CSV table of C-alpha atoms and ligand atoms in Angstrom, one decimal:
chain,number,residue,atom,x,y,z
A,59,MET,CA,12.8,16.5,-16.4
A,60,PRO,CA,14.9,15.2,-13.5
A,61,PHE,CA,12.9,14.4,-10.3
A,62,PRO,CA,13.2,17.5,-8.0
A,63,ILE,CA,14.4,15.5,-5.1
A,64,LYS,CA,15.8,18.5,-3.0
A,65,ALA,CA,12.5,20.4,-3.3
A,66,VAL,CA,10.5,17.2,-2.4
A,67,ARG,CA,12.6,16.5,0.6
A,68,ALA,CA,12.3,20.2,1.8
A,69,CYS,CA,8.6,19.6,2.2
A,70,TYR,CA,9.1,16.9,5.0
A,71,PRO,CA,10.2,18.4,8.4
A,72,ALA,CA,10.9,15.0,9.8
A,73,LEU,CA,13.7,14.3,7.4
A,74,ASN,CA,15.8,17.0,9.2
A,75,ASP,CA,16.5,14.8,12.1
A,76,GLY,CA,19.6,13.1,10.7
A,77,TYR,CA,18.1,9.7,10.0
A,78,ALA,CA,18.0,8.0,6.6
A,79,TYR,CA,14.3,7.0,6.4
A,80,LEU,CA,14.3,3.7,4.5
A,81,ASP,CA,11.3,2.4,6.4
A,82,GLY,CA,8.7,4.0,4.1
A,83,ALA,CA,7.1,0.7,3.2
A,84,ALA,CA,5.9,0.5,6.8
A,85,GLY,CA,4.7,4.1,6.7
A,86,THR,CA,6.0,7.4,5.2
A,87,GLN,CA,6.7,10.7,6.8
A,88,THR,CA,4.3,13.6,6.2
A,89,PRO,CA,4.9,16.8,4.3
A,90,ARG,CA,4.2,20.2,6.1
A,91,SER,CA,1.1,20.8,3.9
A,92,VAL,CA,-0.5,17.6,5.4
A,93,ILE,CA,0.4,18.6,8.9
A,94,GLU,CA,-1.0,22.0,8.4
A,95,ALA,CA,-4.2,20.7,6.7
A,96,ILE,CA,-4.9,18.5,9.7
A,97,SER,CA,-4.3,21.3,12.2
A,98,ASP,CA,-6.2,23.8,10.1
A,99,ALA,CA,-9.2,21.5,10.1
A,100,TYR,CA,-9.2,21.4,13.9
A,101,ARG,CA,-8.4,25.2,14.2
A,102,GLY,CA,-11.3,26.0,11.9
A,103,GLY,CA,-13.8,24.0,13.8
A,104,ILE,CA,-15.3,20.7,12.6
A,105,GLY,CA,-18.5,19.0,13.6
A,106,ASN,CA,-20.0,15.6,12.9
A,107,VAL,CA,-21.5,15.3,9.4
A,108,GLY,CA,-25.1,16.0,8.4
A,109,GLY,CA,-25.8,18.7,10.8
A,110,ALA,CA,-27.5,22.2,10.3
A,111,PHE,CA,-24.6,24.4,11.3
A,112,PRO,CA,-21.3,25.5,9.5
A,113,ALA,CA,-18.8,23.4,11.3
A,114,SER,CA,-20.8,20.3,10.3
A,115,HIS,CA,-21.0,21.5,6.8
A,116,ARG,CA,-17.1,21.8,6.8
A,117,SER,CA,-16.9,18.1,7.7
A,118,ASP,CA,-19.4,17.2,4.9
A,119,ALA,CA,-17.1,19.1,2.5
A,120,ILE,CA,-13.9,17.5,3.9
A,121,VAL,CA,-15.4,14.0,3.4
A,122,ALA,CA,-16.4,14.8,-0.1
A,123,ALA,CA,-13.1,16.3,-1.0
A,124,CYS,CA,-11.3,13.3,0.4
A,125,ARG,CA,-13.3,10.9,-1.7
A,126,ALA,CA,-12.6,13.0,-4.8
A,127,ALA,CA,-8.8,13.0,-4.0
A,128,VAL,CA,-8.5,9.3,-3.5
A,129,ALA,CA,-10.5,8.6,-6.7
A,130,ASP,CA,-8.0,10.9,-8.6
A,131,LEU,CA,-5.1,9.0,-7.1
A,132,VAL,CA,-6.3,5.5,-8.1
A,133,GLY,CA,-8.4,6.4,-11.3
A,134,GLY,CA,-11.7,5.5,-9.5
A,135,ASP,CA,-15.2,6.9,-9.0
A,136,PRO,CA,-15.5,9.3,-5.9
A,137,ARG,CA,-19.0,7.9,-5.3
A,138,GLY,CA,-17.4,4.5,-4.7
A,139,VAL,CA,-14.6,5.5,-2.3
A,140,ILE,CA,-15.2,3.9,1.1
A,141,LEU,CA,-13.1,5.6,3.9
A,142,GLY,CA,-12.0,3.9,7.2
A,143,PRO,CA,-9.3,3.5,9.8
A,144,ASN,CA,-7.0,1.3,7.7
A,145,MET,CA,-7.0,-1.3,4.9
A,146,THR,CA,-7.1,-4.3,7.2
A,147,THR,CA,-10.4,-3.2,8.9
A,148,LEU,CA,-12.0,-2.3,5.6
A,149,THR,CA,-10.9,-5.6,4.0
A,150,TYR,CA,-12.5,-7.6,6.9
A,151,ARG,CA,-15.7,-5.7,6.4
A,152,LEU,CA,-15.8,-6.1,2.6
A,153,SER,CA,-14.8,-9.7,2.8
A,154,GLN,CA,-17.8,-10.7,5.1
A,155,ALA,CA,-20.1,-8.8,2.6
A,156,LEU,CA,-18.6,-10.5,-0.4
A,157,ALA,CA,-18.0,-14.2,0.5
A,158,GLY,CA,-19.2,-16.9,2.7
A,159,PRO,CA,-19.8,-20.7,2.9
A,160,GLY,CA,-20.6,-22.2,-0.5
A,161,ASP,CA,-18.4,-19.6,-2.3
A,162,GLU,CA,-14.8,-20.0,-3.4
A,163,VAL,CA,-12.1,-17.4,-2.9
A,164,VAL,CA,-8.6,-17.3,-4.4
A,165,VAL,CA,-5.8,-15.8,-2.3
A,166,SER,CA,-2.0,-15.6,-3.1
A,167,ARG,CA,1.1,-16.4,-1.1
A,168,LEU,CA,2.5,-13.2,-2.5
A,169,ASP,CA,0.1,-11.1,-0.4
A,170,HIS,CA,0.4,-9.3,2.8
A,171,ASP,CA,-1.7,-11.2,5.3
A,172,ALA,CA,-4.3,-8.4,5.3
A,173,ASN,CA,-5.5,-9.5,1.9
A,174,VAL,CA,-5.4,-13.3,2.8
A,175,ARG,CA,-6.7,-13.9,6.3
A,176,PRO,CA,-10.0,-11.8,5.9
A,177,TRP,CA,-10.8,-14.1,2.9
A,178,THR,CA,-9.8,-17.4,4.4
A,179,GLN,CA,-11.9,-16.6,7.5
A,180,THR,CA,-15.1,-16.1,5.5
A,181,GLY,CA,-16.0,-19.7,5.5
A,182,ALA,CA,-15.6,-19.9,1.7
A,183,THR,CA,-13.5,-22.6,0.2
A,184,VAL,CA,-10.0,-21.3,-0.3
A,185,ARG,CA,-7.7,-21.9,-3.3
A,186,TRP,CA,-4.0,-20.7,-3.2
A,187,ALA,CA,-2.0,-19.1,-5.9
A,188,GLU,CA,1.6,-20.1,-5.3
A,189,VAL,CA,4.6,-17.9,-5.6
A,190,ASP,CA,8.0,-18.8,-6.9
A,191,PRO,CA,10.1,-18.5,-3.7
A,192,VAL,CA,13.3,-17.9,-5.6
A,193,THR,CA,12.2,-15.2,-8.2
A,194,GLY,CA,9.4,-13.9,-6.2
A,195,GLU,CA,7.1,-14.0,-9.2
A,196,LEU,CA,3.3,-14.9,-9.1
A,197,PRO,CA,2.8,-17.0,-12.2
A,198,VAL,CA,-0.5,-16.0,-14.1
A,199,GLU,CA,-1.1,-19.3,-15.7
A,200,GLN,CA,-2.1,-21.0,-12.5
A,201,TYR,CA,-5.2,-18.9,-12.1
A,202,ALA,CA,-6.9,-20.7,-15.0
A,203,SER,CA,-7.2,-23.7,-12.8
A,204,LEU,CA,-7.9,-21.9,-9.6
A,205,VAL,CA,-10.9,-20.0,-10.8
A,206,ASN,CA,-14.4,-21.6,-11.6
A,207,GLU,CA,-18.0,-20.6,-11.7
A,208,ARG,CA,-18.2,-20.8,-7.9
A,209,THR,CA,-15.3,-18.3,-7.4
A,210,ARG,CA,-16.6,-15.2,-5.8
A,211,VAL,CA,-13.4,-13.2,-5.3
A,212,VAL,CA,-9.8,-13.3,-6.5
A,213,ALA,CA,-7.8,-11.3,-3.9
A,214,VAL,CA,-4.2,-10.3,-5.2
A,215,THR,CA,-1.7,-7.7,-4.4
A,216,ALA,CA,-0.7,-5.0,-6.9
A,217,ALA,CA,2.8,-5.2,-5.3
A,218,SER,CA,4.5,-7.3,-2.6
A,219,ASN,CA,5.3,-5.2,0.6
A,220,ILE,CA,8.6,-7.0,1.1
A,221,ILE,CA,10.1,-7.8,-2.3
A,222,GLY,CA,8.2,-5.4,-4.4
A,223,THR,CA,6.9,-7.9,-7.0
A,224,ARG,CA,4.3,-6.4,-9.3
A,225,PRO,CA,2.3,-9.3,-10.5
A,226,ASP,CA,0.4,-9.1,-13.8
A,227,VAL,CA,-2.9,-8.1,-12.1
A,228,ALA,CA,-4.6,-7.2,-15.3
A,229,ALA,CA,-4.1,-10.7,-16.7
A,230,ILE,CA,-5.2,-12.3,-13.5
A,231,ALA,CA,-8.3,-10.1,-13.5
A,232,GLU,CA,-9.2,-11.1,-17.0
A,233,ILE,CA,-9.1,-14.8,-16.0
A,234,ALA,CA,-11.3,-13.9,-12.9
A,235,HIS,CA,-13.8,-11.9,-14.8
A,236,ARG,CA,-14.2,-14.5,-17.5
A,237,ALA,CA,-15.3,-16.8,-14.8
A,238,GLY,CA,-17.7,-14.2,-13.4
A,239,ALA,CA,-15.5,-13.5,-10.2
A,240,LEU,CA,-14.7,-10.2,-8.7
A,241,THR,CA,-11.1,-8.9,-8.1
A,242,TYR,CA,-10.0,-7.4,-4.8
A,243,VAL,CA,-6.7,-5.7,-5.4
A,244,ASP,CA,-4.4,-4.7,-2.5
A,245,GLY,CA,-2.8,-1.5,-3.5
A,246,VAL,CA,-1.4,-0.5,-0.2
A,247,HIS,CA,2.2,-1.1,-1.1
A,248,ALA,CA,1.9,-0.2,-4.9
A,249,THR,CA,0.1,3.1,-4.6
A,250,ALA,CA,3.2,4.9,-3.2
A,251,HIS,CA,5.4,3.9,-6.0
A,252,GLY,CA,3.9,4.9,-9.3
A,253,PRO,CA,0.8,5.9,-11.3
A,254,VAL,CA,-2.3,3.8,-10.5
A,255,ASP,CA,-5.2,3.2,-12.9
A,256,MET,CA,-7.4,0.7,-11.1
A,257,ARG,CA,-9.6,0.2,-14.2
A,258,ALA,CA,-6.6,-0.8,-16.3
A,259,LEU,CA,-5.6,-3.3,-13.5
A,260,GLY,CA,-9.1,-4.7,-13.8
A,261,ALA,CA,-9.7,-4.1,-10.1
A,262,ASP,CA,-13.3,-4.3,-9.0
A,263,PHE,CA,-12.1,-3.2,-5.5
A,264,TYR,CA,-8.8,-1.4,-5.0
A,265,ALA,CA,-7.5,-1.0,-1.5
A,266,THR,CA,-5.0,1.7,-0.3
A,267,SER,CA,-3.7,3.5,2.9
A,268,ALA,CA,-2.8,7.0,3.0
A,269,TYR,CA,0.0,6.5,5.5
A,270,LYS,CA,2.0,4.8,2.9
A,271,TRP,CA,1.9,7.8,0.6
A,272,SER,CA,2.6,10.8,2.8
A,273,GLY,CA,-0.8,11.0,4.4
A,274,PRO,CA,-2.3,10.2,7.8
A,275,HIS,CA,-3.4,6.8,9.0
A,276,VAL,CA,-6.6,6.4,6.9
A,277,GLY,CA,-7.6,3.5,4.7
A,278,ALA,CA,-9.7,3.5,1.6
A,279,VAL,CA,-11.3,0.9,-0.7
A,280,VAL,CA,-12.5,2.0,-4.1
A,281,ALA,CA,-15.1,0.3,-6.1
A,282,ASP,CA,-17.8,1.0,-8.7
A,283,PRO,CA,-20.8,2.5,-6.7
A,284,ALA,CA,-23.1,0.4,-8.8
A,285,LEU,CA,-21.3,-2.8,-7.5
A,286,LEU,CA,-21.5,-1.5,-4.0
A,287,GLU,CA,-25.2,-1.0,-4.3
A,288,THR,CA,-25.5,-4.9,-4.7
A,289,LEU,CA,-23.8,-5.5,-1.3
A,290,ARG,CA,-25.3,-5.6,2.1
A,291,PRO,CA,-22.7,-5.3,4.9
A,292,ASP,CA,-23.7,-5.6,8.5
A,293,LYS,CA,-24.6,-2.2,9.8
A,294,LEU,CA,-26.4,-0.3,12.5
A,295,ALA,CA,-30.1,0.2,11.9
A,296,SER,CA,-29.6,3.9,12.5
A,297,SER,CA,-26.7,4.6,10.2
A,298,PRO,CA,-27.0,5.7,6.5
A,299,ASP,CA,-27.9,3.0,4.0
A,300,THR,CA,-26.5,5.0,1.0
A,301,VAL,CA,-23.3,4.0,-0.9
A,302,PRO,CA,-20.5,4.3,0.1
A,303,GLU,CA,-21.6,5.4,3.7
A,304,ARG,CA,-23.2,2.1,4.2
A,305,PHE,CA,-19.8,0.5,4.3
A,306,GLU,CA,-18.4,3.0,6.8
A,307,THR,CA,-18.8,2.4,10.5
A,308,GLY,CA,-18.9,5.0,13.2
A,309,THR,CA,-17.5,8.5,13.0
A,310,ALA,CA,-14.7,9.3,10.7
A,311,ALA,CA,-11.3,11.0,11.5
A,312,PHE,CA,-12.5,14.1,9.7
A,313,ALA,CA,-9.3,16.2,10.3
A,314,ASP,CA,-7.2,13.3,9.1
A,315,LEU,CA,-9.4,13.1,5.9
A,316,GLU,CA,-8.4,16.6,5.3
A,317,GLY,CA,-4.8,15.5,5.5
A,318,VAL,CA,-5.5,12.7,2.9
A,319,THR,CA,-6.6,15.3,0.4
A,320,ALA,CA,-3.5,17.4,1.2
A,321,ALA,CA,-1.3,14.3,0.6
A,322,VAL,CA,-2.9,13.6,-2.8
A,323,ASP,CA,-2.3,17.3,-3.6
A,324,HIS,CA,1.3,17.0,-2.5
A,325,LEU,CA,1.9,13.9,-4.6
A,326,ALA,CA,0.3,15.7,-7.6
A,327,ALA,CA,2.6,18.7,-7.1
A,328,MET,CA,6.0,16.8,-6.7
A,329,VAL,CA,6.8,17.6,-10.3
A,330,PRO,CA,5.5,20.7,-12.0
A,331,GLY,CA,2.8,19.5,-14.5
A,332,ALA,CA,-0.2,20.6,-16.4
A,333,GLY,CA,-3.8,19.5,-16.5
A,334,ASN,CA,-6.3,18.5,-13.8
A,335,ARG,CA,-5.2,16.7,-10.6
A,336,ARG,CA,-5.6,13.3,-12.0
A,337,GLU,CA,-3.3,14.2,-15.0
A,338,ARG,CA,-0.8,15.8,-12.7
A,339,LEU,CA,-0.7,12.8,-10.5
A,340,LEU,CA,0.1,10.5,-13.4
A,341,THR,CA,2.9,12.7,-14.4
A,342,SER,CA,4.3,13.2,-11.0
A,343,MET,CA,4.1,9.6,-9.9
A,344,ALA,CA,5.7,8.4,-13.1
A,345,ALA,CA,8.5,10.7,-12.3
A,346,ALA,CA,8.7,9.4,-8.8
A,347,GLU,CA,8.8,5.9,-9.9
A,348,GLU,CA,11.7,6.5,-12.3
A,349,HIS,CA,13.6,8.3,-9.6
A,350,GLU,CA,13.0,5.4,-7.1
A,351,LEU,CA,14.0,2.7,-9.6
A,352,GLU,CA,17.1,4.5,-10.6
A,353,LEU,CA,18.2,4.7,-6.9
A,354,PHE,CA,17.1,1.1,-6.4
A,355,GLY,CA,19.5,-0.1,-9.1
A,356,VAL,CA,22.3,1.4,-7.0
A,357,LEU,CA,20.9,-0.1,-3.8
A,358,VAL,CA,20.5,-3.7,-5.1
A,359,GLU,CA,23.8,-3.7,-6.9
A,360,GLY,CA,25.5,-2.3,-3.8
A,361,LEU,CA,23.9,-5.0,-1.6
A,362,GLU,CA,24.8,-7.8,-4.0
A,363,THR,CA,28.5,-6.9,-4.0
A,364,LEU,CA,28.7,-7.0,-0.2
A,365,PRO,CA,30.0,-10.2,1.2
A,366,GLY,CA,27.5,-12.4,3.1
A,367,VAL,CA,24.5,-10.4,1.9
A,368,THR,CA,21.5,-12.3,0.3
A,369,VAL,CA,18.9,-10.3,-1.6
A,370,TRP,CA,15.6,-12.2,-1.6
A,371,GLY,CA,13.5,-12.3,-4.9
A,372,LYS,CA,14.3,-11.0,-8.3
A,373,PRO,CA,11.0,-10.2,-9.9
A,374,ALA,CA,11.0,-8.6,-13.3
A,375,ARG,CA,8.6,-5.9,-12.5
A,376,ARG,CA,8.8,-4.5,-9.0
A,377,THR,CA,8.7,-1.5,-6.7
A,378,ALA,CA,11.9,-0.2,-5.1
A,379,THR,CA,11.7,-2.5,-2.1
A,380,ALA,CA,14.7,-4.6,-1.1
A,381,TYR,CA,14.6,-7.6,1.3
A,382,PHE,CA,17.8,-9.0,2.4
A,383,THR,CA,19.7,-11.0,5.0
A,384,VAL,CA,23.3,-10.7,6.2
A,385,ALA,CA,25.2,-14.0,7.1
A,386,GLY,CA,25.9,-14.5,10.7
A,387,ARG,CA,23.5,-11.8,11.9
A,388,THR,CA,19.8,-11.9,12.7
A,389,PRO,CA,17.7,-9.3,10.8
A,390,ARG,CA,17.0,-7.6,14.2
A,391,GLU,CA,20.7,-7.3,14.8
A,392,VAL,CA,21.2,-5.7,11.4
A,393,ALA,CA,18.3,-3.3,12.0
A,394,GLU,CA,19.7,-2.4,15.4
A,395,HIS,CA,23.2,-1.9,14.0
A,396,LEU,CA,21.7,0.3,11.3
A,397,ALA,CA,19.7,2.3,13.7
A,398,ARG,CA,22.9,3.1,15.5
A,399,GLN,CA,24.1,4.5,12.2
A,400,ARG,CA,20.9,6.5,12.0
A,401,VAL,CA,19.5,4.4,9.1
A,402,ASN,CA,15.9,3.3,9.6
A,403,VAL,CA,15.0,-0.1,8.1
A,404,TRP,CA,12.4,-2.7,9.1
A,405,ASN,CA,13.1,-6.3,10.1
A,406,GLY,CA,10.9,-9.4,10.3
A,407,HIS,CA,8.1,-10.9,8.2
A,408,ASN,CA,6.3,-7.6,7.8
A,409,TYR,CA,3.0,-9.5,7.7
A,410,ALA,CA,4.1,-11.1,4.4
A,411,TRP,CA,3.3,-14.3,6.3
A,412,GLU,CA,2.7,-16.7,3.4
A,413,LEU,CA,5.5,-15.3,1.4
A,414,THR,CA,8.2,-15.5,4.1
A,415,GLY,CA,6.8,-19.0,4.9
A,416,ALA,CA,7.3,-20.0,1.3
A,417,MET,CA,10.8,-18.6,1.3
A,418,GLY,CA,11.6,-20.6,4.5
A,419,ILE,CA,12.6,-17.5,6.6
A,420,ARG,CA,9.5,-16.8,8.5
A,421,ASP,CA,10.6,-18.7,11.7
A,422,THR,CA,14.2,-17.4,11.6
A,423,GLY,CA,13.2,-13.7,11.9
A,424,GLY,CA,12.4,-13.0,8.2
A,425,ALA,CA,14.9,-10.5,6.7
A,426,VAL,CA,15.7,-6.8,6.6
A,427,ARG,CA,13.6,-4.5,4.4
A,428,ALA,CA,14.9,-1.3,3.0
A,429,GLY,CA,12.3,0.5,0.9
A,430,LEU,CA,12.6,3.6,-1.2
A,431,VAL,CA,9.8,6.2,-1.5
A,432,PRO,CA,9.8,9.4,-3.5
A,433,TYR,CA,11.6,11.5,-0.9
A,434,ASN,CA,14.6,9.1,-0.5
A,435,ASP,CA,17.9,10.3,-2.2
A,436,ARG,CA,21.2,8.9,-3.0
A,437,SER,CA,22.7,9.7,0.4
A,438,ASP,CA,20.1,7.4,2.1
A,439,VAL,CA,21.2,4.6,-0.2
A,440,ASP,CA,24.9,5.3,0.4
A,441,ARG,CA,24.3,5.3,4.2
A,442,LEU,CA,22.6,2.0,4.1
A,443,LEU,CA,25.4,0.4,2.0
A,444,GLU,CA,28.1,1.9,4.2
A,445,GLY,CA,26.3,0.7,7.3
A,446,ILE,CA,26.0,-2.9,6.0
A,447,ALA,CA,29.6,-2.8,4.9
A,448,LYS,CA,30.7,-2.1,8.5
A,449,LEU,CA,29.0,-5.3,9.5
A,450,ALA,CA,30.5,-7.5,6.8
B,107,PLP,C1,0.7,-4.6,1.0
B,107,PLP,C2,0.0,-4.2,2.3
B,107,PLP,N1,-1.3,-4.6,2.4
B,107,PLP,C3,-2.0,-4.3,3.5
B,107,PLP,C4,-1.4,-3.6,4.6
B,107,PLP,C5,-2.2,-3.4,5.7
B,107,PLP,O1,-2.6,-2.0,5.7
B,107,PLP,P1,-3.2,-1.3,6.9
B,107,PLP,O2,-2.1,-1.0,7.9
B,107,PLP,O3,-3.8,0.0,6.3
B,107,PLP,O4,-4.3,-2.1,7.5
B,107,PLP,C6,0.0,-3.3,4.5
B,107,PLP,C7,0.6,-2.7,5.6
B,107,PLP,O5,1.8,-2.6,5.8
B,107,PLP,C8,0.6,-3.6,3.3
B,107,PLP,O6,1.9,-3.2,3.1
């Protein structure tokens, strides 16, 4: 069945402002159902959790529903869903509980800095997995010599946030697990672009952020609750010592958590499907991925035929995320020109600090990123290509 792009776009009020939103890799727009779920939560009255009165019970229910929704989205266990303000904050917290001096950690130059620096700053010995700066691939073979019996964590991304590379995480995880190491998989970019099965990926920890997939600014890390039971993060003496609450600091953004659940429900309903929410998510996200990749073929082919345009990276398996430069123009100038044409793109290193360093463009302003998400359509791609053509 073709992806019902018109119906999907109609869910997003912000898409009516005349702009082509190709900045989804930095954060998506939100559908009406999410906006309404958040305001309904406030309208209905919420309290802090664990109280004796109904408004508090409503927040208890919101948190439980949110854990169940995120677990459905990534194929995890709701009892192991840690919620927090964003992936970076949660990763710093987990990294400190997981590794320290005497341990080894493996990080990759493909990763967003949020899955690099929290590990390199633990005091553990750091080993680097190198990326091929031309293809944008992360060769798996190197992991055999990077991992040993002292390796505590292998941190790797499920997809690059600038060039979209989907490395073979399952094969990397197998090497890590054989050595007794844990995997910490950054799914912040990947989750928006297709079905996720964290167990099939071999992810002991899978991190994601709802604002990349139509939800509010909330992050989550999902793990086996039995594994979480073995970890002791720093925490207040007075806060719950249960799992996953032990990993959550302070008071949650309860209304936003209601929005996260609504976002998962929205993703599950993009394409009419049967079965439980997990099954509908798999169907819907597979259709969204196909839709994105079809448009992406047009986008990349179009960019490559324009004079002076260089598209960075050519990985075999990728998300619909393009990173390109235009000869004679800085990435910022290109983004400003496109903004005048009402086309939103991002420019810079986009926190892919190591990768843009390996490609040799970090200090020259990086490149321009145009990323597709499920609500993008052919007119968004055409407007980007027309905009760039006017520059060339
Ligand atoms: C791949 C990837 N990892 C991590 C992050 C950081 O996520 P957060 O903003 O939730 O801390 C981002 C944000 O752009 C990202 O794209």
